[in-house]
PDB file of C-alpha atoms and ligand atoms in Angstrom:
ATOM      1  CA  MET Z   1       4.754 -18.107  14.395  1.00  0.00           C
ATOM      2  CA  SER Z   2       3.782 -15.043  12.354  1.00  0.00           C
ATOM      3  CA  LYS Z   3       6.466 -13.622  10.073  1.00  0.00           C
ATOM      4  CA  PRO Z   4       7.812 -10.109  10.764  1.00  0.00           C
ATOM      5  CA  LYS Z   5       6.086  -7.472   8.645  1.00  0.00           C
ATOM      6  CA  GLN Z   6       8.176  -5.879   5.923  1.00  0.00           C
ATOM      7  CA  LYS Z   7       7.515  -2.165   5.381  1.00  0.00           C
ATOM      8  CA  ILE Z   8       8.148  -0.274   2.161  1.00  0.00           C
ATOM      9  CA  TYR Z   9       7.852   3.468   1.581  1.00  0.00           C
ATOM     10  CA  LEU Z  10       5.422   3.658  -1.308  1.00  0.00           C
ATOM     11  CA  THR Z  11       3.690   7.030  -1.421  1.00  0.00           C
ATOM     12  CA  PRO Z  12       5.680  10.257  -0.890  1.00  0.00           C
ATOM     13  CA  THR Z  13       4.120  13.203   0.968  1.00  0.00           C
ATOM     14  CA  PRO Z  14       3.345  15.443  -2.084  1.00  0.00           C
ATOM     15  CA  VAL Z  15       1.451  12.569  -3.741  1.00  0.00           C
ATOM     16  CA  ARG Z  16      -0.539  11.944  -0.543  1.00  0.00           C
ATOM     17  CA  ILE Z  17      -1.415  15.653  -0.186  1.00  0.00           C
ATOM     18  CA  TRP Z  18      -2.473  15.781  -3.847  1.00  0.00           C
ATOM     19  CA  HIS Z  19      -4.507  12.590  -3.567  1.00  0.00           C
ATOM     20  CA  TRP Z  20      -6.654  13.603  -0.588  1.00  0.00           C
ATOM     21  CA  LEU Z  21      -7.152  17.188  -1.803  1.00  0.00           C
ATOM     22  CA  ASN Z  22      -8.182  15.642  -5.104  1.00  0.00           C
ATOM     23  CA  ALA Z  23     -10.478  13.006  -3.553  1.00  0.00           C
ATOM     24  CA  PHE Z  24     -12.343  15.459  -1.283  1.00  0.00           C
ATOM     25  CA  GLY Z  25     -12.386  18.047  -4.080  1.00  0.00           C
ATOM     26  CA  PHE Z  26     -13.984  15.475  -6.387  1.00  0.00           C
ATOM     27  CA  LEU Z  27     -16.640  14.588  -3.820  1.00  0.00           C
ATOM     28  CA  ALA Z  28     -17.514  18.291  -3.453  1.00  0.00           C
ATOM     29  CA  LEU Z  29     -17.594  18.630  -7.259  1.00  0.00           C
ATOM     30  CA  ILE Z  30     -19.883  15.612  -7.674  1.00  0.00           C
ATOM     31  CA  LEU Z  31     -22.393  16.770  -5.030  1.00  0.00           C
ATOM     32  CA  SER Z  32     -22.444  20.414  -6.143  1.00  0.00           C
ATOM     33  CA  GLY Z  33     -22.428  19.349  -9.830  1.00  0.00           C
ATOM     34  CA  ALA Z  34     -25.487  17.150  -9.226  1.00  0.00           C
ATOM     35  CA  GLN Z  35     -27.344  20.153  -7.766  1.00  0.00           C
ATOM     36  CA  ILE Z  36     -26.290  22.435 -10.652  1.00  0.00           C
ATOM     37  CA  ARG Z  37     -27.350  19.849 -13.266  1.00  0.00           C
ATOM     38  CA  TYR Z  38     -30.565  18.692 -11.577  1.00  0.00           C
ATOM     39  CA  PRO Z  39     -31.715  21.630  -9.373  1.00  0.00           C
ATOM     40  CA  GLU Z  40     -35.317  20.410  -9.399  1.00  0.00           C
ATOM     41  CA  PHE Z  41     -34.344  17.078  -7.740  1.00  0.00           C
ATOM     42  CA  VAL Z  42     -31.157  17.801  -5.766  1.00  0.00           C
ATOM     43  CA  ASN Z  43     -30.592  20.403  -3.061  1.00  0.00           C
ATOM     44  CA  PHE Z  44     -27.533  19.689  -0.898  1.00  0.00           C
ATOM     45  CA  PHE Z  45     -26.312  23.246  -0.402  1.00  0.00           C
ATOM     46  CA  GLY Z  46     -29.355  25.465   0.073  1.00  0.00           C
ATOM     47  CA  SER Z  47     -29.284  27.792  -2.898  1.00  0.00           C
ATOM     48  CA  TYR Z  48     -28.303  27.245  -6.535  1.00  0.00           C
ATOM     49  CA  LYS Z  49     -25.753  30.076  -6.141  1.00  0.00           C
ATOM     50  CA  ALA Z  50     -24.099  28.309  -3.181  1.00  0.00           C
ATOM     51  CA  ALA Z  51     -23.749  25.109  -5.262  1.00  0.00           C
ATOM     52  CA  ILE Z  52     -22.091  27.071  -8.091  1.00  0.00           C
ATOM     53  CA  ARG Z  53     -19.726  28.836  -5.666  1.00  0.00           C
ATOM     54  CA  LEU Z  54     -18.701  25.491  -4.107  1.00  0.00           C
ATOM     55  CA  HIS Z  55     -18.311  23.884  -7.558  1.00  0.00           C
ATOM     56  CA  ASP Z  56     -16.030  26.722  -8.746  1.00  0.00           C
ATOM     57  CA  THR Z  57     -13.934  26.661  -5.551  1.00  0.00           C
ATOM     58  CA  ALA Z  58     -13.527  22.858  -5.543  1.00  0.00           C
ATOM     59  CA  GLY Z  59     -12.657  23.019  -9.268  1.00  0.00           C
ATOM     60  CA  ILE Z  60      -9.852  25.490  -8.529  1.00  0.00           C
ATOM     61  CA  VAL Z  61      -8.557  23.306  -5.637  1.00  0.00           C
ATOM     62  CA  VAL Z  62      -8.569  20.189  -7.854  1.00  0.00           C
ATOM     63  CA  SER Z  63      -6.824  22.080 -10.702  1.00  0.00           C
ATOM     64  CA  ILE Z  64      -4.083  23.436  -8.429  1.00  0.00           C
ATOM     65  CA  SER Z  65      -3.539  20.045  -6.790  1.00  0.00           C
ATOM     66  CA  PHE Z  66      -3.358  18.453 -10.275  1.00  0.00           C
ATOM     67  CA  CYS Z  67      -0.521  20.895 -11.124  1.00  0.00           C
ATOM     68  CA  LEU Z  68       1.199  19.904  -7.854  1.00  0.00           C
ATOM     69  CA  TRP Z  69       0.891  16.205  -8.802  1.00  0.00           C
ATOM     70  CA  LEU Z  70       2.218  16.778 -12.334  1.00  0.00           C
ATOM     71  CA  THR Z  71       5.114  18.988 -11.189  1.00  0.00           C
ATOM     72  CA  TYR Z  72       6.090  16.482  -8.503  1.00  0.00           C
ATOM     73  CA  TYR Z  73       6.154  13.496 -10.873  1.00  0.00           C
ATOM     74  CA  LEU Z  74       7.774  15.370 -13.822  1.00  0.00           C
ATOM     75  CA  VAL Z  75      10.289  17.636 -12.107  1.00  0.00           C
ATOM     76  CA  VAL Z  76      11.002  16.283  -8.614  1.00  0.00           C
ATOM     77  CA  ALA Z  77      10.603  12.472  -8.735  1.00  0.00           C
ATOM     78  CA  ARG Z  78      10.940  12.192 -12.536  1.00  0.00           C
ATOM     79  CA  SER Z  79       9.127   8.875 -12.357  1.00  0.00           C
ATOM     80  CA  LEU Z  80       5.899   9.612 -14.248  1.00  0.00           C
ATOM     81  CA  LEU Z  81       6.813   7.530 -17.306  1.00  0.00           C
ATOM     82  CA  LYS Z  82       8.311   4.666 -15.290  1.00  0.00           C
ATOM     83  CA  LEU Z  83       5.331   4.359 -12.920  1.00  0.00           C
ATOM     84  CA  TYR Z  84       2.371   5.328 -15.084  1.00  0.00           C
ATOM     85  CA  VAL Z  85       3.115   4.066 -18.608  1.00  0.00           C
ATOM     86  CA  PRO Z  86       2.326   0.352 -19.147  1.00  0.00           C
ATOM     87  CA  SER Z  87       4.984  -1.701 -20.969  1.00  0.00           C
ATOM     88  CA  GLY Z  88       4.302  -3.895 -24.011  1.00  0.00           C
ATOM     89  CA  ASP Z  89       4.226  -6.931 -21.703  1.00  0.00           C
ATOM     90  CA  ASP Z  90       1.759  -5.157 -19.390  1.00  0.00           C
ATOM     91  CA  LEU Z  91      -0.601  -4.625 -22.337  1.00  0.00           C
ATOM     92  CA  ARG Z  92      -0.128  -8.067 -23.935  1.00  0.00           C
ATOM     93  CA  LEU Z  93      -0.350 -10.268 -20.839  1.00  0.00           C
ATOM     94  CA  GLY Z  94      -0.383  -8.222 -17.648  1.00  0.00           C
ATOM     95  CA  LEU Z  95      -3.795  -6.621 -18.170  1.00  0.00           C
ATOM     96  CA  PHE Z  96      -5.418 -10.014 -18.760  1.00  0.00           C
ATOM     97  CA  ARG Z  97      -3.619 -11.614 -15.778  1.00  0.00           C
ATOM     98  CA  GLN Z  98      -4.664  -8.778 -13.480  1.00  0.00           C
ATOM     99  CA  MET Z  99      -8.313  -8.904 -14.614  1.00  0.00           C
ATOM    100  CA  LEU Z 100      -8.334 -12.682 -14.122  1.00  0.00           C
ATOM    101  CA  PHE Z 101      -7.143 -12.026 -10.569  1.00  0.00           C
ATOM    102  CA  TYR Z 102      -9.796  -9.393  -9.816  1.00  0.00           C
ATOM    103  CA  PHE Z 103     -12.666 -11.371 -11.395  1.00  0.00           C
ATOM    104  CA  PHE Z 104     -11.797 -14.950 -10.265  1.00  0.00           C
ATOM    105  CA  ASN Z 105      -8.534 -15.661  -8.473  1.00  0.00           C
ATOM    106  CA  TYR Z 106      -9.025 -13.090  -5.700  1.00  0.00           C
ATOM    107  CA  PHE Z 107     -12.213 -14.956  -4.669  1.00  0.00           C
ATOM    108  CA  ARG Z 108     -10.324 -18.294  -4.716  1.00  0.00           C
ATOM    109  CA  GLY Z 109      -7.744 -16.909  -2.256  1.00  0.00           C
ATOM    110  CA  LYS Z 110      -4.929 -16.826  -4.861  1.00  0.00           C
ATOM    111  CA  PRO Z 111      -2.127 -14.246  -4.470  1.00  0.00           C
ATOM    112  CA  ASN Z 112      -2.074 -11.011  -6.461  1.00  0.00           C
ATOM    113  CA  PRO Z 113       0.113 -11.568  -9.578  1.00  0.00           C
ATOM    114  CA  HIS Z 114       1.572  -8.077  -9.164  1.00  0.00           C
ATOM    115  CA  VAL Z 115       4.425  -7.546  -6.707  1.00  0.00           C
ATOM    116  CA  THR Z 116       4.437  -3.949  -5.463  1.00  0.00           C
ATOM    117  CA  THR Z 117       7.771  -2.123  -5.218  1.00  0.00           C
ATOM    118  CA  PRO Z 118       8.423   1.646  -5.082  1.00  0.00           C
ATOM    119  CA  ASP Z 119       9.748   1.420  -8.684  1.00  0.00           C
ATOM    120  CA  ASN Z 120       6.774  -0.588  -9.946  1.00  0.00           C
ATOM    121  CA  LYS Z 121       3.963   0.282  -7.585  1.00  0.00           C
ATOM    122  CA  PHE Z 122       1.011  -0.112  -9.956  1.00  0.00           C
ATOM    123  CA  ASN Z 123      -0.258  -3.302 -11.552  1.00  0.00           C
ATOM    124  CA  PRO Z 124      -0.881  -3.188 -15.348  1.00  0.00           C
ATOM    125  CA  LEU Z 125      -4.568  -2.371 -14.873  1.00  0.00           C
ATOM    126  CA  GLN Z 126      -3.806   0.476 -12.459  1.00  0.00           C
ATOM    127  CA  LYS Z 127      -1.103   1.856 -14.780  1.00  0.00           C
ATOM    128  CA  SER Z 128      -3.439   1.882 -17.786  1.00  0.00           C
ATOM    129  CA  ALA Z 129      -6.402   3.325 -15.887  1.00  0.00           C
ATOM    130  CA  TYR Z 130      -4.392   5.953 -13.983  1.00  0.00           C
ATOM    131  CA  LEU Z 131      -2.607   7.037 -17.186  1.00  0.00           C
ATOM    132  CA  VAL Z 132      -5.885   7.692 -19.041  1.00  0.00           C
ATOM    133  CA  ILE Z 133      -7.485   9.309 -15.973  1.00  0.00           C
ATOM    134  CA  MET Z 134      -4.579  11.579 -15.085  1.00  0.00           C
ATOM    135  CA  MET Z 135      -3.263  12.457 -18.544  1.00  0.00           C
ATOM    136  CA  VAL Z 136      -6.515  12.656 -20.540  1.00  0.00           C
ATOM    137  CA  LEU Z 137      -9.754  12.788 -18.522  1.00  0.00           C
ATOM    138  CA  VAL Z 138      -8.748  15.006 -15.572  1.00  0.00           C
ATOM    139  CA  PRO Z 139      -6.982  17.606 -17.822  1.00  0.00           C
ATOM    140  CA  LEU Z 140     -10.029  17.651 -20.146  1.00  0.00           C
ATOM    141  CA  VAL Z 141     -12.536  18.073 -17.310  1.00  0.00           C
ATOM    142  CA  ILE Z 142     -10.369  20.891 -15.894  1.00  0.00           C
ATOM    143  CA  LEU Z 143     -10.092  22.543 -19.319  1.00  0.00           C
ATOM    144  CA  THR Z 144     -13.832  22.398 -20.091  1.00  0.00           C
ATOM    145  CA  GLY Z 145     -14.607  23.585 -16.525  1.00  0.00           C
ATOM    146  CA  PHE Z 146     -12.193  26.508 -16.955  1.00  0.00           C
ATOM    147  CA  MET Z 147     -13.947  27.470 -20.207  1.00  0.00           C
ATOM    148  CA  LEU Z 148     -17.382  27.337 -18.555  1.00  0.00           C
ATOM    149  CA  MET Z 149     -16.104  29.552 -15.703  1.00  0.00           C
ATOM    150  CA  ASN Z 150     -14.715  32.119 -18.163  1.00  0.00           C
ATOM    151  CA  ILE Z 151     -17.219  32.090 -21.013  1.00  0.00           C
ATOM    152  CA  GLU Z 152     -16.967  35.825 -21.795  1.00  0.00           C
ATOM    153  CA  LEU Z 153     -13.180  35.889 -21.758  1.00  0.00           C
ATOM    154  CA  LEU Z 154     -12.860  32.741 -23.877  1.00  0.00           C
ATOM    155  CA  ARG Z 155     -15.833  33.390 -26.190  1.00  0.00           C
ATOM    156  CA  PRO Z 156     -13.874  32.899 -29.485  1.00  0.00           C
ATOM    157  CA  LEU Z 157     -12.471  29.555 -28.281  1.00  0.00           C
ATOM    158  CA  VAL Z 158     -15.867  28.398 -26.955  1.00  0.00           C
ATOM    159  CA  LEU Z 159     -17.497  29.245 -30.318  1.00  0.00           C
ATOM    160  CA  LEU Z 160     -14.699  27.521 -32.221  1.00  0.00           C
ATOM    161  CA  LEU Z 161     -15.323  24.322 -30.241  1.00  0.00           C
ATOM    162  CA  GLY Z 162     -19.084  24.344 -30.971  1.00  0.00           C
ATOM    163  CA  GLY Z 163     -20.580  26.635 -28.310  1.00  0.00           C
ATOM    164  CA  ILE Z 164     -21.570  26.440 -24.643  1.00  0.00           C
ATOM    165  CA  LYS Z 165     -23.876  23.426 -25.095  1.00  0.00           C
ATOM    166  CA  ILE Z 166     -21.094  21.284 -26.561  1.00  0.00           C
ATOM    167  CA  ILE Z 167     -18.574  22.319 -23.878  1.00  0.00           C
ATOM    168  CA  ALA Z 168     -21.113  21.795 -21.047  1.00  0.00           C
ATOM    169  CA  GLY Z 169     -22.113  18.405 -22.540  1.00  0.00           C
ATOM    170  CA  ALA Z 170     -18.467  17.315 -22.791  1.00  0.00           C
ATOM    171  CA  HIS Z 171     -17.834  18.479 -19.198  1.00  0.00           C
ATOM    172  CA  PHE Z 172     -20.836  16.459 -17.954  1.00  0.00           C
ATOM    173  CA  LEU Z 173     -19.852  13.341 -19.941  1.00  0.00           C
ATOM    174  CA  LEU Z 174     -16.265  13.492 -18.621  1.00  0.00           C
ATOM    175  CA  ALA Z 175     -17.619  13.872 -15.072  1.00  0.00           C
ATOM    176  CA  CYS Z 176     -19.823  10.763 -15.549  1.00  0.00           C
ATOM    177  CA  ILE Z 177     -16.803   8.702 -16.718  1.00  0.00           C
ATOM    178  CA  LEU Z 178     -14.778   9.939 -13.719  1.00  0.00           C
ATOM    179  CA  ILE Z 179     -17.619   9.011 -11.338  1.00  0.00           C
ATOM    180  CA  ALA Z 180     -17.685   5.482 -12.824  1.00  0.00           C
ATOM    181  CA  PHE Z 181     -13.888   5.305 -12.331  1.00  0.00           C
ATOM    182  CA  LEU Z 182     -14.244   6.476  -8.715  1.00  0.00           C
ATOM    183  CA  PHE Z 183     -16.580   3.599  -7.757  1.00  0.00           C
ATOM    184  CA  THR Z 184     -14.297   0.990  -9.382  1.00  0.00           C
ATOM    185  CA  HIS Z 185     -11.178   2.656  -7.941  1.00  0.00           C
ATOM    186  CA  VAL Z 186     -12.431   2.630  -4.338  1.00  0.00           C
ATOM    187  CA  TYR Z 187     -13.734  -0.967  -4.653  1.00  0.00           C
ATOM    188  CA  LEU Z 188     -10.464  -2.292  -6.146  1.00  0.00           C
ATOM    189  CA  ALA Z 189      -8.470  -0.419  -3.495  1.00  0.00           C
ATOM    190  CA  THR Z 190     -10.139  -2.602  -0.835  1.00  0.00           C
ATOM    191  CA  LEU Z 191      -8.826  -5.842  -2.421  1.00  0.00           C
ATOM    192  CA  GLY Z 192      -5.409  -5.852  -0.715  1.00  0.00           C
ATOM    193  CA  HIS Z 193      -4.372  -8.551   1.802  1.00  0.00           C
ATOM    194  CA  THR Z 194      -6.632  -6.651   4.234  1.00  0.00           C
ATOM    195  CA  PRO Z 195      -9.408  -4.216   3.196  1.00  0.00           C
ATOM    196  CA  PHE Z 196      -7.309  -1.224   4.321  1.00  0.00           C
ATOM    197  CA  ALA Z 197      -3.880  -2.464   3.158  1.00  0.00           C
ATOM    198  CA  HIS Z 198      -3.875  -0.080   0.150  1.00  0.00           C
ATOM    199  CA  PHE Z 199      -5.400   2.810   2.092  1.00  0.00           C
ATOM    200  CA  LYS Z 200      -2.624   2.908   4.712  1.00  0.00           C
ATOM    201  CA  PRO Z 201       0.201   3.924   2.327  1.00  0.00           C
ATOM    202  CA  MET Z 202      -2.082   6.599   0.891  1.00  0.00           C
ATOM    203  CA  TRP Z 203      -2.267   8.035   4.434  1.00  0.00           C
ATOM    204  CA  THR Z 204       1.114   7.232   6.059  1.00  0.00           C
ATOM    205  CA  GLY Z 205       3.283   6.588   2.988  1.00  0.00           C
ATOM    206  CA  TRP Z 206       4.240   3.084   4.199  1.00  0.00           C
ATOM    207  CA  GLU Z 207       2.815  -0.234   3.067  1.00  0.00           C
ATOM    208  CA  GLU Z 208       3.104  -3.358   5.204  1.00  0.00           C
ATOM    209  CA  HIS Z 209       3.867  -6.616   3.427  1.00  0.00           C
ATOM    210  CA  GLU Z 210       3.154  -9.859   5.183  1.00  0.00           C
ATOM    211  CA  ASP Z 211       2.892 -13.270   3.570  1.00  0.00           C
ATOM    212  CA  GLU Z 212       3.255 -16.789   4.772  1.00  0.00           C
ATOM    213  CA  HIS Z 213       4.157 -17.829   1.172  1.00  0.00           C
ATOM    214  CA  GLY Z 214       7.008 -15.339   0.969  1.00  0.00           C
ATOM    215  CA  LYS Z 215       5.189 -13.202  -1.597  1.00  0.00           C
ATOM    216  CA  THR Z 216       4.189  -9.576  -1.337  1.00  0.00           C
ATOM    217  CA  HIS Z 217       0.694  -8.409  -2.239  1.00  0.00           C
TER     218      HIS Z 217
HETATM  219  C1  LIG W 301     -13.189   8.806  -2.129  1.00  0.00           C
HETATM  220  C2  LIG W 301     -12.253   9.003  -2.990  1.00  0.00           C
HETATM  221  C3  LIG W 301     -10.995   8.170  -3.181  1.00  0.00           C
HETATM  222  C4  LIG W 301     -10.481   7.165  -2.415  1.00  0.00           C
HETATM  223  C5  LIG W 301     -11.050   6.550  -1.131  1.00  0.00           C
HETATM  224  C6  LIG W 301      -9.246   6.718  -3.066  1.00  0.00           C
HETATM  225  C7  LIG W 301      -8.389   5.724  -2.618  1.00  0.00           C
HETATM  226  C8  LIG W 301      -7.133   5.444  -3.136  1.00  0.00           C
HETATM  227  C9  LIG W 301      -6.203   4.487  -2.616  1.00  0.00           C
HETATM  228  C10 LIG W 301      -6.479   3.605  -1.407  1.00  0.00           C
HETATM  229  C11 LIG W 301      -5.090   4.516  -3.383  1.00  0.00           C
HETATM  230  C12 LIG W 301      -3.831   3.660  -3.210  1.00  0.00           C
HETATM  231  C13 LIG W 301      -4.019   2.284  -3.776  1.00  0.00           C
HETATM  232  C14 LIG W 301      -4.272   2.244  -5.241  1.00  0.00           C
HETATM  233  O1  LIG W 301      -3.493   2.767  -6.036  1.00  0.00           O
HETATM  234  O2  LIG W 301      -5.302   1.644  -5.616  1.00  0.00           O
HETATM  235  C15 LIG W 301      -5.289   5.498  -4.414  1.00  0.00           C
HETATM  236  C16 LIG W 301      -4.368   5.840  -5.375  1.00  0.00           C
HETATM  237  C17 LIG W 301      -4.619   6.667  -6.440  1.00  0.00           C
HETATM  238  N1  LIG W 301      -5.811   7.323  -6.693  1.00  0.00           N
HETATM  239 FE1  LIG W 301      -7.414   7.388  -5.466  1.00  0.00          FE
HETATM  240  N2  LIG W 301      -9.058   7.472  -4.199  1.00  0.00           N
HETATM  241  C18 LIG W 301     -10.098   8.368  -4.305  1.00  0.00           C
HETATM  242  C19 LIG W 301     -10.295   9.293  -5.307  1.00  0.00           C
HETATM  243  C20 LIG W 301      -9.495   9.421  -6.429  1.00  0.00           C
HETATM  244  C21 LIG W 301      -9.779  10.287  -7.540  1.00  0.00           C
HETATM  245  C22 LIG W 301     -11.015  11.190  -7.642  1.00  0.00           C
HETATM  246  C23 LIG W 301      -8.744  10.131  -8.437  1.00  0.00           C
HETATM  247  C24 LIG W 301      -8.539  10.794  -9.774  1.00  0.00           C
HETATM  248  C25 LIG W 301      -9.416  11.444 -10.441  1.00  0.00           C
HETATM  249  C26 LIG W 301      -7.809   9.181  -7.878  1.00  0.00           C
HETATM  250  C27 LIG W 301      -6.636   8.769  -8.483  1.00  0.00           C
HETATM  251  C28 LIG W 301      -5.683   7.990  -7.892  1.00  0.00           C
HETATM  252  C29 LIG W 301      -4.343   7.771  -8.430  1.00  0.00           C
HETATM  253  C30 LIG W 301      -3.790   8.330  -9.739  1.00  0.00           C
HETATM  254  C31 LIG W 301      -3.663   6.968  -7.497  1.00  0.00           C
HETATM  255  C32 LIG W 301      -2.199   6.549  -7.544  1.00  0.00           C
HETATM  256  C33 LIG W 301      -1.401   7.658  -6.834  1.00  0.00           C
HETATM  257  C34 LIG W 301       0.112   7.467  -6.836  1.00  0.00           C
HETATM  258  O3  LIG W 301       0.595   6.725  -5.947  1.00  0.00           O
HETATM  259  O4  LIG W 301       0.780   8.055  -7.709  1.00  0.00           O
HETATM  260  N3  LIG W 301      -8.295   8.762  -6.657  1.00  0.00           N
HETATM  261  N4  LIG W 301      -6.553   6.046  -4.245  1.00  0.00           N
END
């Protein structure tokens, strides 16, 4: 007889709104950014001007939704540090254990070593990756993008940091790192007890836990 499914509320509404605005915004940024960077090879949006307009608009949407995310976690939920900062144990052992799971044990049908709860919803690898992405890389890509959108206004700052070429190069490099993260992120998100187990809470807020061994995944 199958065990009753246990449901936990994992992802509050503001986080879900931020996440999907962010995800679709990023896709628009990647496609329009590819056309702006390589206009001779890529033409998704007709004209070069249209690609720039879409890139600027999606950049503003992603920046505003980032502020929503940060305000929610800092002011409303006050759980940014608890959820996103890995502990000493996470860094010493947890990271290794989680990588061992993703590289080997997942394929041998072993359970995930991390037990998800609303107070500890990320495994050590997620915590470390999300912390660097959300606190370093996304703010830097937003900042360099903002400078490139307002070159005239921010001329002294742009010159101080080495000029347009350096800022544009940094913006492109950050975007490449974020694209690499995106592929890994989406792949790892499919490794729940079913391929969509981690996608459901990102849409409905609720995650279903079901395990014949009495463990949650
Ligand atoms: C096609 C695009 C994307 C898809 C399908 C996707 C999918 C998911 C899923 C299924 C989760 C929940 C499970 C998990 O934590 O692994 C999640 C969480 C998360 N994703 Fe994404 N993602 C996308 C884009 C992005 C981007 C572009 C970023 C950041 C730059 C991002 C950052 C995060 C963060 C920080 C969380 C944890 C949110 C929280 O609960 O506080 N995702 N994503």
